Amino acid sequence: MLKKRKQNKNEIIENPAVSKGTGIVITIVMTLLAVAFLFPIFLVLMNSFKNKLYISDAPFALPNSDTFSGMYNYVNGIQKTGLLVAAGRSAFITICSVIVIVLLTSMAAWWITRVTCKLSTVLYYLFVFAMIVPFQMVMFTLSKVTDFLHLGNMFGIIPVYLGFGAGLSLFMFCGFIKAIPISLEEAATIDGCTPVQTYFKVIVPMLRPTMITVAILNAMWIWNDYLLPTLVLDSEKPTIPMAVQYLRGGYGSIDMGAMMAMLVLAILPIIVFYLTCQKYIIKGVAAGAVKG
């Protein structure tokens, strides 16, 4: 009897109809979740083409001949916020910070992983501990230190972002480097490569998928960050989140149409960046799976 019951359970599990039904249910659930996550973005995009007087009255209604404002909200928002200058400032800070974070944390992770001593162990746990420290806990001290060191500019904020982004980035790099056979580095050393040449010619090509992943995570965080630039940078030289925030104005004077339009322009570059780099992540993971 027990054997028959086990056989019946196995038949149910291996039944193609049951597997197909489970796949359909998962597809429906994932589709509903995707729609739920994308709906706010669609709502912002839709309202960016409506007159500001109609956004509060009918935020879920599609634009029609009476409410459609064309590109007025976009032009008006750019003129009010100086978004193009703010976008250039955000792009400079994001690109430089991501390059510094990816390069320095990958080097540090390689050293910490390969050099087994008390110092490397202590450094690793310090970086891991930095991941769990909330920003609100150190933001007052940070603002004082940045003022004292005169880091309240586009160049000074880069090492600040390096300090906050190093924990997660180094943790991810260490996990990947541990899977790289050390025999490859030994072979490079025998061929006459210096440690710097070994890093750039052997380690970096293998770290490319992880580097792109780390770059995407940090780029999304730095581009959308509002609190840290507000504390550190001069208010007269804002980044994109700071510039969009200026549209709030006083009570009752919020230009919702211009704000919706500027939000669309603010998230568009990071979406394009993510969609462009996503294929490299999938390609790198697939290549690693085939080689393994």
PDB file of C-alpha atoms in Angstrom:
ATOM      1  CA  MET A   1       0.000   0.000   0.000  1.00  0.00           C
ATOM      2  CA  LEU A   2       2.797   2.424   0.871  1.00  0.00           C
ATOM      3  CA  LYS A   3       4.546   1.723  -2.420  1.00  0.00           C
ATOM      4  CA  LYS A   4       1.339   2.380  -4.356  1.00  0.00           C
ATOM      5  CA  ARG A   5       0.813   5.679  -2.546  1.00  0.00           C
ATOM      6  CA  LYS A   6       4.390   6.732  -3.315  1.00  0.00           C
ATOM      7  CA  GLN A   7       3.905   5.780  -6.955  1.00  0.00           C
ATOM      8  CA  ASN A   8       0.668   7.807  -7.157  1.00  0.00           C
ATOM      9  CA  LYS A   9       2.432  10.845  -5.666  1.00  0.00           C
ATOM     10  CA  ASN A  10       5.257  10.533  -8.174  1.00  0.00           C
ATOM     11  CA  GLU A  11       2.764  10.250 -11.022  1.00  0.00           C
ATOM     12  CA  ILE A  12       1.038  13.453  -9.857  1.00  0.00           C
ATOM     13  CA  ILE A  13       4.329  15.313  -9.619  1.00  0.00           C
ATOM     14  CA  GLU A  14       5.575  14.085 -12.985  1.00  0.00           C
ATOM     15  CA  ASN A  15       2.223  14.624 -14.712  1.00  0.00           C
ATOM     16  CA  PRO A  16       2.767  17.075 -17.632  1.00  0.00           C
ATOM     17  CA  ALA A  17      -0.711  18.535 -17.192  1.00  0.00           C
ATOM     18  CA  VAL A  18       0.028  19.468 -13.576  1.00  0.00           C
ATOM     19  CA  SER A  19       3.383  21.019 -14.535  1.00  0.00           C
ATOM     20  CA  LYS A  20       1.744  22.990 -17.341  1.00  0.00           C
ATOM     21  CA  GLY A  21      -0.975  24.233 -15.003  1.00  0.00           C
ATOM     22  CA  THR A  22       1.618  25.326 -12.440  1.00  0.00           C
ATOM     23  CA  GLY A  23       3.517  27.186 -15.149  1.00  0.00           C
ATOM     24  CA  ILE A  24       0.365  29.026 -16.220  1.00  0.00           C
ATOM     25  CA  VAL A  25      -0.400  30.060 -12.642  1.00  0.00           C
ATOM     26  CA  ILE A  26       3.161  31.334 -12.123  1.00  0.00           C
ATOM     27  CA  THR A  27       2.982  33.263 -15.403  1.00  0.00           C
ATOM     28  CA  ILE A  28      -0.293  34.912 -14.404  1.00  0.00           C
ATOM     29  CA  VAL A  29       1.029  35.851 -10.954  1.00  0.00           C
ATOM     30  CA  MET A  30       4.267  37.280 -12.386  1.00  0.00           C
ATOM     31  CA  THR A  31       2.316  39.234 -15.011  1.00  0.00           C
ATOM     32  CA  LEU A  32       0.074  40.773 -12.346  1.00  0.00           C
ATOM     33  CA  LEU A  33       3.108  41.711 -10.251  1.00  0.00           C
ATOM     34  CA  ALA A  34       4.794  43.290 -13.286  1.00  0.00           C
ATOM     35  CA  VAL A  35       1.661  45.326 -14.044  1.00  0.00           C
ATOM     36  CA  ALA A  36       1.452  46.434 -10.389  1.00  0.00           C
ATOM     37  CA  PHE A  37       5.084  47.624 -10.427  1.00  0.00           C
ATOM     38  CA  LEU A  38       4.863  49.325 -13.837  1.00  0.00           C
ATOM     39  CA  PHE A  39       1.502  51.018 -13.261  1.00  0.00           C
ATOM     40  CA  PRO A  40       2.911  53.963 -11.197  1.00  0.00           C
ATOM     41  CA  ILE A  41       5.457  54.669 -13.946  1.00  0.00           C
ATOM     42  CA  PHE A  42       2.703  54.597 -16.572  1.00  0.00           C
ATOM     43  CA  LEU A  43       0.605  56.894 -14.374  1.00  0.00           C
ATOM     44  CA  VAL A  44       3.432  59.446 -14.159  1.00  0.00           C
ATOM     45  CA  LEU A  45       4.021  59.253 -17.921  1.00  0.00           C
ATOM     46  CA  MET A  46       0.341  59.677 -18.697  1.00  0.00           C
ATOM     47  CA  ASN A  47      -0.103  62.671 -16.392  1.00  0.00           C
ATOM     48  CA  SER A  48       3.004  64.378 -17.777  1.00  0.00           C
ATOM     49  CA  PHE A  49       0.982  65.136 -20.940  1.00  0.00           C
ATOM     50  CA  LYS A  50      -2.021  66.577 -19.087  1.00  0.00           C
ATOM     51  CA  ASN A  51      -2.731  70.118 -17.976  1.00  0.00           C
ATOM     52  CA  LYS A  52      -1.821  70.600 -14.313  1.00  0.00           C
ATOM     53  CA  LEU A  53      -5.392  71.662 -13.469  1.00  0.00           C
ATOM     54  CA  TYR A  54      -6.758  68.245 -14.504  1.00  0.00           C
ATOM     55  CA  ILE A  55      -4.130  66.019 -12.875  1.00  0.00           C
ATOM     56  CA  SER A  56      -5.541  66.316  -9.349  1.00  0.00           C
ATOM     57  CA  ASP A  57      -9.171  66.055 -10.506  1.00  0.00           C
ATOM     58  CA  ALA A  58      -8.756  62.942 -12.672  1.00  0.00           C
ATOM     59  CA  PRO A  59      -5.297  61.398 -12.165  1.00  0.00           C
ATOM     60  CA  PHE A  60      -6.334  58.013 -13.606  1.00  0.00           C
ATOM     61  CA  ALA A  61      -8.052  59.365 -16.719  1.00  0.00           C
ATOM     62  CA  LEU A  62      -6.282  59.261 -20.076  1.00  0.00           C
ATOM     63  CA  PRO A  63      -5.484  62.611 -21.746  1.00  0.00           C
ATOM     64  CA  ASN A  64      -8.164  63.868 -24.137  1.00  0.00           C
ATOM     65  CA  SER A  65      -8.646  66.917 -26.317  1.00  0.00           C
ATOM     66  CA  ASP A  66      -9.453  69.078 -23.276  1.00  0.00           C
ATOM     67  CA  THR A  67      -6.722  67.888 -20.898  1.00  0.00           C
ATOM     68  CA  PHE A  68      -3.865  67.177 -23.339  1.00  0.00           C
ATOM     69  CA  SER A  69      -1.067  69.739 -22.987  1.00  0.00           C
ATOM     70  CA  GLY A  70       1.446  68.377 -25.494  1.00  0.00           C
ATOM     71  CA  MET A  71       5.082  69.076 -24.612  1.00  0.00           C
ATOM     72  CA  TYR A  72       4.301  72.174 -22.555  1.00  0.00           C
ATOM     73  CA  ASN A  73       4.993  70.462 -19.215  1.00  0.00           C
ATOM     74  CA  TYR A  74       8.391  69.275 -20.422  1.00  0.00           C
ATOM     75  CA  VAL A  75       9.466  72.661 -21.774  1.00  0.00           C
ATOM     76  CA  ASN A  76       8.117  74.475 -18.725  1.00  0.00           C
ATOM     77  CA  GLY A  77       9.788  72.057 -16.316  1.00  0.00           C
ATOM     78  CA  ILE A  78      13.176  72.306 -18.026  1.00  0.00           C
ATOM     79  CA  GLN A  79      13.015  76.104 -17.938  1.00  0.00           C
ATOM     80  CA  LYS A  80      12.011  76.218 -14.263  1.00  0.00           C
ATOM     81  CA  THR A  81      14.511  73.665 -12.964  1.00  0.00           C
ATOM     82  CA  GLY A  82      17.461  74.017 -15.329  1.00  0.00           C
ATOM     83  CA  LEU A  83      17.255  70.264 -15.757  1.00  0.00           C
ATOM     84  CA  LEU A  84      19.816  70.005 -18.558  1.00  0.00           C
ATOM     85  CA  VAL A  85      22.569  71.507 -16.388  1.00  0.00           C
ATOM     86  CA  ALA A  86      21.472  69.394 -13.426  1.00  0.00           C
ATOM     87  CA  ALA A  87      21.499  66.296 -15.661  1.00  0.00           C
ATOM     88  CA  GLY A  88      25.083  67.000 -16.706  1.00  0.00           C
ATOM     89  CA  ARG A  89      26.060  67.423 -13.057  1.00  0.00           C
ATOM     90  CA  SER A  90      24.323  64.168 -12.074  1.00  0.00           C
ATOM     91  CA  ALA A  91      25.908  62.324 -15.010  1.00  0.00           C
ATOM     92  CA  PHE A  92      29.400  63.486 -14.024  1.00  0.00           C
ATOM     93  CA  ILE A  93      28.957  62.480 -10.380  1.00  0.00           C
ATOM     94  CA  THR A  94      27.368  59.133 -11.270  1.00  0.00           C
ATOM     95  CA  ILE A  95      29.894  58.095 -13.920  1.00  0.00           C
ATOM     96  CA  CYS A  96      32.971  59.098 -11.911  1.00  0.00           C
ATOM     97  CA  SER A  97      31.648  57.564  -8.691  1.00  0.00           C
ATOM     98  CA  VAL A  98      30.747  54.264 -10.379  1.00  0.00           C
ATOM     99  CA  ILE A  99      34.161  54.008 -12.065  1.00  0.00           C
ATOM    100  CA  VAL A 100      35.966  54.665  -8.778  1.00  0.00           C
ATOM    101  CA  ILE A 101      33.761  52.234  -6.826  1.00  0.00           C
ATOM    102  CA  VAL A 102      34.081  49.396  -9.355  1.00  0.00           C
ATOM    103  CA  LEU A 103      37.839  49.788  -9.830  1.00  0.00           C
ATOM    104  CA  LEU A 104      38.924  50.246  -6.213  1.00  0.00           C
ATOM    105  CA  THR A 105      36.534  47.755  -4.597  1.00  0.00           C
ATOM    106  CA  SER A 106      37.424  45.029  -7.115  1.00  0.00           C
ATOM    107  CA  MET A 107      41.125  45.563  -6.379  1.00  0.00           C
ATOM    108  CA  ALA A 108      40.481  45.518  -2.637  1.00  0.00           C
ATOM    109  CA  ALA A 109      38.343  42.391  -2.928  1.00  0.00           C
ATOM    110  CA  TRP A 110      41.072  40.610  -4.888  1.00  0.00           C
ATOM    111  CA  TRP A 111      43.681  41.473  -2.247  1.00  0.00           C
ATOM    112  CA  ILE A 112      41.411  40.539   0.686  1.00  0.00           C
ATOM    113  CA  THR A 113      40.481  37.208  -0.927  1.00  0.00           C
ATOM    114  CA  ARG A 114      43.993  36.157  -1.928  1.00  0.00           C
ATOM    115  CA  VAL A 115      45.980  37.465   1.058  1.00  0.00           C
ATOM    116  CA  THR A 116      45.074  35.431   4.138  1.00  0.00           C
ATOM    117  CA  CYS A 117      46.081  37.356   7.237  1.00  0.00           C
ATOM    118  CA  LYS A 118      44.425  39.019  10.205  1.00  0.00           C
ATOM    119  CA  LEU A 119      44.445  42.415   8.512  1.00  0.00           C
ATOM    120  CA  SER A 120      42.550  41.171   5.456  1.00  0.00           C
ATOM    121  CA  THR A 121      40.013  39.390   7.662  1.00  0.00           C
ATOM    122  CA  VAL A 122      39.441  42.497   9.785  1.00  0.00           C
ATOM    123  CA  LEU A 123      39.054  44.673   6.687  1.00  0.00           C
ATOM    124  CA  TYR A 124      36.551  42.263   5.158  1.00  0.00           C
ATOM    125  CA  TYR A 125      34.331  42.278   8.233  1.00  0.00           C
ATOM    126  CA  LEU A 126      34.601  46.064   8.496  1.00  0.00           C
ATOM    127  CA  PHE A 127      33.315  46.403   4.935  1.00  0.00           C
ATOM    128  CA  VAL A 128      30.514  43.920   5.630  1.00  0.00           C
ATOM    129  CA  PHE A 129      29.595  45.796   8.808  1.00  0.00           C
ATOM    130  CA  ALA A 130      29.410  49.029   6.807  1.00  0.00           C
ATOM    131  CA  MET A 131      26.550  47.513   4.787  1.00  0.00           C
ATOM    132  CA  ILE A 132      24.224  47.412   7.793  1.00  0.00           C
ATOM    133  CA  VAL A 133      24.918  50.934   9.103  1.00  0.00           C
ATOM    134  CA  PRO A 134      21.961  53.174   8.144  1.00  0.00           C
ATOM    135  CA  PHE A 135      22.746  56.483   6.478  1.00  0.00           C
ATOM    136  CA  GLN A 136      20.593  58.417   8.942  1.00  0.00           C
ATOM    137  CA  MET A 137      22.910  57.280  11.729  1.00  0.00           C
ATOM    138  CA  VAL A 138      25.952  59.056  10.281  1.00  0.00           C
ATOM    139  CA  MET A 139      24.509  61.856   8.162  1.00  0.00           C
ATOM    140  CA  PHE A 140      25.009  64.604  10.781  1.00  0.00           C
ATOM    141  CA  THR A 141      28.645  63.657  11.360  1.00  0.00           C
ATOM    142  CA  LEU A 142      29.151  63.235   7.625  1.00  0.00           C
ATOM    143  CA  SER A 143      27.889  66.723   6.827  1.00  0.00           C
ATOM    144  CA  LYS A 144      30.262  68.196   9.417  1.00  0.00           C
ATOM    145  CA  VAL A 145      33.243  66.232   8.071  1.00  0.00           C
ATOM    146  CA  THR A 146      32.524  67.165   4.455  1.00  0.00           C
ATOM    147  CA  ASP A 147      32.264  70.832   5.407  1.00  0.00           C
ATOM    148  CA  PHE A 148      35.541  70.648   7.302  1.00  0.00           C
ATOM    149  CA  LEU A 149      37.334  68.927   4.383  1.00  0.00           C
ATOM    150  CA  HIS A 150      35.678  71.173   1.755  1.00  0.00           C
ATOM    151  CA  LEU A 151      34.089  68.233  -0.067  1.00  0.00           C
ATOM    152  CA  GLY A 152      30.845  70.053  -0.882  1.00  0.00           C
ATOM    153  CA  ASN A 153      31.379  69.973  -4.651  1.00  0.00           C
ATOM    154  CA  MET A 154      31.098  67.596  -7.594  1.00  0.00           C
ATOM    155  CA  PHE A 155      34.611  66.220  -7.080  1.00  0.00           C
ATOM    156  CA  GLY A 156      34.457  65.988  -3.300  1.00  0.00           C
ATOM    157  CA  ILE A 157      31.247  63.950  -3.239  1.00  0.00           C
ATOM    158  CA  ILE A 158      32.878  61.126  -5.244  1.00  0.00           C
ATOM    159  CA  PRO A 159      34.964  59.743  -2.332  1.00  0.00           C
ATOM    160  CA  VAL A 160      31.881  60.080  -0.125  1.00  0.00           C
ATOM    161  CA  TYR A 161      29.949  57.810  -2.485  1.00  0.00           C
ATOM    162  CA  LEU A 162      32.951  55.462  -2.547  1.00  0.00           C
ATOM    163  CA  GLY A 163      32.749  55.123   1.217  1.00  0.00           C
ATOM    164  CA  PHE A 164      29.047  54.279   1.186  1.00  0.00           C
ATOM    165  CA  GLY A 165      29.154  52.003  -1.878  1.00  0.00           C
ATOM    166  CA  ALA A 166      32.270  50.038  -0.949  1.00  0.00           C
ATOM    167  CA  GLY A 167      30.578  47.614   1.453  1.00  0.00           C
ATOM    168  CA  LEU A 168      28.108  45.912  -0.880  1.00  0.00           C
ATOM    169  CA  SER A 169      30.409  46.146  -3.908  1.00  0.00           C
ATOM    170  CA  LEU A 170      33.363  44.522  -2.131  1.00  0.00           C
ATOM    171  CA  PHE A 171      31.092  41.817  -0.692  1.00  0.00           C
ATOM    172  CA  MET A 172      29.867  40.918  -4.193  1.00  0.00           C
ATOM    173  CA  PHE A 173      33.369  40.920  -5.682  1.00  0.00           C
ATOM    174  CA  CYS A 174      34.771  38.736  -2.888  1.00  0.00           C
ATOM    175  CA  GLY A 175      32.093  36.121  -3.474  1.00  0.00           C
ATOM    176  CA  PHE A 176      32.935  35.911  -7.192  1.00  0.00           C
ATOM    177  CA  ILE A 177      36.731  36.004  -6.812  1.00  0.00           C
ATOM    178  CA  LYS A 178      36.631  33.050  -4.413  1.00  0.00           C
ATOM    179  CA  ALA A 179      35.276  30.956  -7.309  1.00  0.00           C
ATOM    180  CA  ILE A 180      38.180  31.886  -9.624  1.00  0.00           C
ATOM    181  CA  PRO A 181      40.911  29.185  -9.603  1.00  0.00           C
ATOM    182  CA  ILE A 182      44.131  30.570  -8.174  1.00  0.00           C
ATOM    183  CA  SER A 183      46.046  28.435 -10.676  1.00  0.00           C
ATOM    184  CA  LEU A 184      45.221  31.014 -13.369  1.00  0.00           C
ATOM    185  CA  GLU A 185      46.995  33.726 -11.402  1.00  0.00           C
ATOM    186  CA  GLU A 186      49.936  31.434 -10.686  1.00  0.00           C
ATOM    187  CA  ALA A 187      50.259  30.701 -14.409  1.00  0.00           C
ATOM    188  CA  ALA A 188      50.252  34.423 -15.172  1.00  0.00           C
ATOM    189  CA  THR A 189      52.981  34.971 -12.578  1.00  0.00           C
ATOM    190  CA  ILE A 190      55.097  32.213 -14.117  1.00  0.00           C
ATOM    191  CA  ASP A 191      54.676  33.901 -17.528  1.00  0.00           C
ATOM    192  CA  GLY A 192      56.190  37.057 -16.050  1.00  0.00           C
ATOM    193  CA  CYS A 193      53.110  39.138 -15.229  1.00  0.00           C
ATOM    194  CA  THR A 194      53.293  41.618 -12.382  1.00  0.00           C
ATOM    195  CA  PRO A 195      50.397  41.790  -9.879  1.00  0.00           C
ATOM    196  CA  VAL A 196      48.967  44.809 -11.746  1.00  0.00           C
ATOM    197  CA  GLN A 197      49.178  42.978 -15.089  1.00  0.00           C
ATOM    198  CA  THR A 198      47.625  39.873 -13.534  1.00  0.00           C
ATOM    199  CA  TYR A 199      44.730  41.949 -12.243  1.00  0.00           C
ATOM    200  CA  PHE A 200      43.970  43.721 -15.522  1.00  0.00           C
ATOM    201  CA  LYS A 201      44.702  40.830 -17.911  1.00  0.00           C
ATOM    202  CA  VAL A 202      43.383  37.852 -15.920  1.00  0.00           C
ATOM    203  CA  ILE A 203      41.035  39.007 -13.155  1.00  0.00           C
ATOM    204  CA  VAL A 204      39.199  41.899 -14.830  1.00  0.00           C
ATOM    205  CA  PRO A 205      37.983  39.894 -17.889  1.00  0.00           C
ATOM    206  CA  MET A 206      36.550  37.240 -15.578  1.00  0.00           C
ATOM    207  CA  LEU A 207      34.997  39.863 -13.284  1.00  0.00           C
ATOM    208  CA  ARG A 208      33.200  41.654 -16.124  1.00  0.00           C
ATOM    209  CA  PRO A 209      29.670  40.312 -15.372  1.00  0.00           C
ATOM    210  CA  THR A 210      30.036  41.172 -11.681  1.00  0.00           C
ATOM    211  CA  MET A 211      31.503  44.579 -12.538  1.00  0.00           C
ATOM    212  CA  ILE A 212      28.516  45.388 -14.725  1.00  0.00           C
ATOM    213  CA  THR A 213      26.118  44.259 -11.990  1.00  0.00           C
ATOM    214  CA  VAL A 214      27.891  46.400  -9.389  1.00  0.00           C
ATOM    215  CA  ALA A 215      27.949  49.331 -11.822  1.00  0.00           C
ATOM    216  CA  ILE A 216      24.199  49.087 -12.446  1.00  0.00           C
ATOM    217  CA  LEU A 217      23.325  48.904  -8.737  1.00  0.00           C
ATOM    218  CA  ASN A 218      25.533  51.853  -7.837  1.00  0.00           C
ATOM    219  CA  ALA A 219      24.493  53.920 -10.868  1.00  0.00           C
ATOM    220  CA  MET A 220      20.795  53.540 -10.008  1.00  0.00           C
ATOM    221  CA  TRP A 221      21.473  54.471  -6.388  1.00  0.00           C
ATOM    222  CA  ILE A 222      23.700  57.487  -7.090  1.00  0.00           C
ATOM    223  CA  TRP A 223      21.570  58.869  -9.949  1.00  0.00           C
ATOM    224  CA  ASN A 224      18.381  58.749  -7.860  1.00  0.00           C
ATOM    225  CA  ASP A 225      19.968  59.820  -4.558  1.00  0.00           C
ATOM    226  CA  TYR A 226      18.465  62.953  -3.048  1.00  0.00           C
ATOM    227  CA  LEU A 227      19.454  63.075   0.627  1.00  0.00           C
ATOM    228  CA  LEU A 228      23.260  62.892   0.361  1.00  0.00           C
ATOM    229  CA  PRO A 229      23.636  65.598  -2.346  1.00  0.00           C
ATOM    230  CA  THR A 230      21.229  67.815  -0.406  1.00  0.00           C
ATOM    231  CA  LEU A 231      23.432  67.550   2.693  1.00  0.00           C
ATOM    232  CA  VAL A 232      26.774  67.897   0.896  1.00  0.00           C
ATOM    233  CA  LEU A 233      26.350  69.950  -2.283  1.00  0.00           C
ATOM    234  CA  ASP A 234      25.599  73.628  -2.712  1.00  0.00           C
ATOM    235  CA  SER A 235      21.871  74.212  -3.241  1.00  0.00           C
ATOM    236  CA  GLU A 236      22.677  76.503  -6.187  1.00  0.00           C
ATOM    237  CA  LYS A 237      24.329  73.574  -8.018  1.00  0.00           C
ATOM    238  CA  PRO A 238      21.694  70.832  -7.709  1.00  0.00           C
ATOM    239  CA  THR A 239      21.561  67.326  -9.110  1.00  0.00           C
ATOM    240  CA  ILE A 240      18.431  66.036 -10.885  1.00  0.00           C
ATOM    241  CA  PRO A 241      16.541  64.899  -7.728  1.00  0.00           C
ATOM    242  CA  MET A 242      17.285  68.242  -6.086  1.00  0.00           C
ATOM    243  CA  ALA A 243      16.161  70.169  -9.187  1.00  0.00           C
ATOM    244  CA  VAL A 244      12.885  68.241  -9.419  1.00  0.00           C
ATOM    245  CA  GLN A 245      12.251  68.923  -5.732  1.00  0.00           C
ATOM    246  CA  TYR A 246      12.367  72.675  -6.410  1.00  0.00           C
ATOM    247  CA  LEU A 247       9.082  72.376  -8.329  1.00  0.00           C
ATOM    248  CA  ARG A 248       7.219  71.773  -5.092  1.00  0.00           C
ATOM    249  CA  GLY A 249       7.304  75.468  -4.212  1.00  0.00           C
ATOM    250  CA  GLY A 250       5.114  76.637  -1.367  1.00  0.00           C
ATOM    251  CA  TYR A 251       1.812  75.213  -0.189  1.00  0.00           C
ATOM    252  CA  GLY A 252      -0.745  75.179  -2.996  1.00  0.00           C
ATOM    253  CA  SER A 253       1.756  76.156  -5.707  1.00  0.00           C
ATOM    254  CA  ILE A 254       2.953  72.720  -6.806  1.00  0.00           C
ATOM    255  CA  ASP A 255       3.177  72.452 -10.591  1.00  0.00           C
ATOM    256  CA  MET A 256       2.153  68.810 -10.892  1.00  0.00           C
ATOM    257  CA  GLY A 257       2.368  68.775 -14.692  1.00  0.00           C
ATOM    258  CA  ALA A 258       5.969  69.989 -14.780  1.00  0.00           C
ATOM    259  CA  MET A 259       6.916  67.689 -11.913  1.00  0.00           C
ATOM    260  CA  MET A 260       5.492  64.635 -13.691  1.00  0.00           C
ATOM    261  CA  ALA A 261       7.356  65.567 -16.854  1.00  0.00           C
ATOM    262  CA  MET A 262      10.652  66.048 -14.993  1.00  0.00           C
ATOM    263  CA  LEU A 263      10.214  62.713 -13.225  1.00  0.00           C
ATOM    264  CA  VAL A 264       9.881  61.022 -16.607  1.00  0.00           C
ATOM    265  CA  LEU A 265      13.054  62.695 -17.872  1.00  0.00           C
ATOM    266  CA  ALA A 266      14.859  61.830 -14.619  1.00  0.00           C
ATOM    267  CA  ILE A 267      14.171  58.083 -14.772  1.00  0.00           C
ATOM    268  CA  LEU A 268      14.586  57.731 -18.548  1.00  0.00           C
ATOM    269  CA  PRO A 269      18.446  57.664 -18.634  1.00  0.00           C
ATOM    270  CA  ILE A 270      18.755  55.080 -15.872  1.00  0.00           C
ATOM    271  CA  ILE A 271      16.149  52.838 -17.540  1.00  0.00           C
ATOM    272  CA  VAL A 272      18.039  53.023 -20.838  1.00  0.00           C
ATOM    273  CA  PHE A 273      21.303  52.265 -19.008  1.00  0.00           C
ATOM    274  CA  TYR A 274      19.781  49.254 -17.249  1.00  0.00           C
ATOM    275  CA  LEU A 275      18.212  47.816 -20.408  1.00  0.00           C
ATOM    276  CA  THR A 276      21.473  48.286 -22.316  1.00  0.00           C
ATOM    277  CA  CYS A 277      23.647  46.566 -19.714  1.00  0.00           C
ATOM    278  CA  GLN A 278      21.194  43.805 -18.821  1.00  0.00           C
ATOM    279  CA  LYS A 279      22.113  41.726 -21.866  1.00  0.00           C
ATOM    280  CA  TYR A 280      25.772  41.757 -20.833  1.00  0.00           C
ATOM    281  CA  ILE A 281      24.860  40.376 -17.415  1.00  0.00           C
ATOM    282  CA  ILE A 282      22.811  37.549 -18.925  1.00  0.00           C
ATOM    283  CA  LYS A 283      25.512  36.869 -21.505  1.00  0.00           C
ATOM    284  CA  GLY A 284      28.228  36.735 -18.864  1.00  0.00           C
ATOM    285  CA  VAL A 285      26.251  34.441 -16.557  1.00  0.00           C
ATOM    286  CA  ALA A 286      25.434  32.106 -19.449  1.00  0.00           C
ATOM    287  CA  ALA A 287      29.099  32.010 -20.544  1.00  0.00           C
ATOM    288  CA  GLY A 288      30.201  31.219 -17.021  1.00  0.00           C
ATOM    289  CA  ALA A 289      27.663  28.406 -16.750  1.00  0.00           C
ATOM    290  CA  VAL A 290      28.910  26.832 -20.006  1.00  0.00           C
ATOM    291  CA  LYS A 291      32.558  27.047 -18.943  1.00  0.00           C
ATOM    292  CA  GLY A 292      31.781  25.571 -15.541  1.00  0.00           C
TER     293      GLY A 292
END
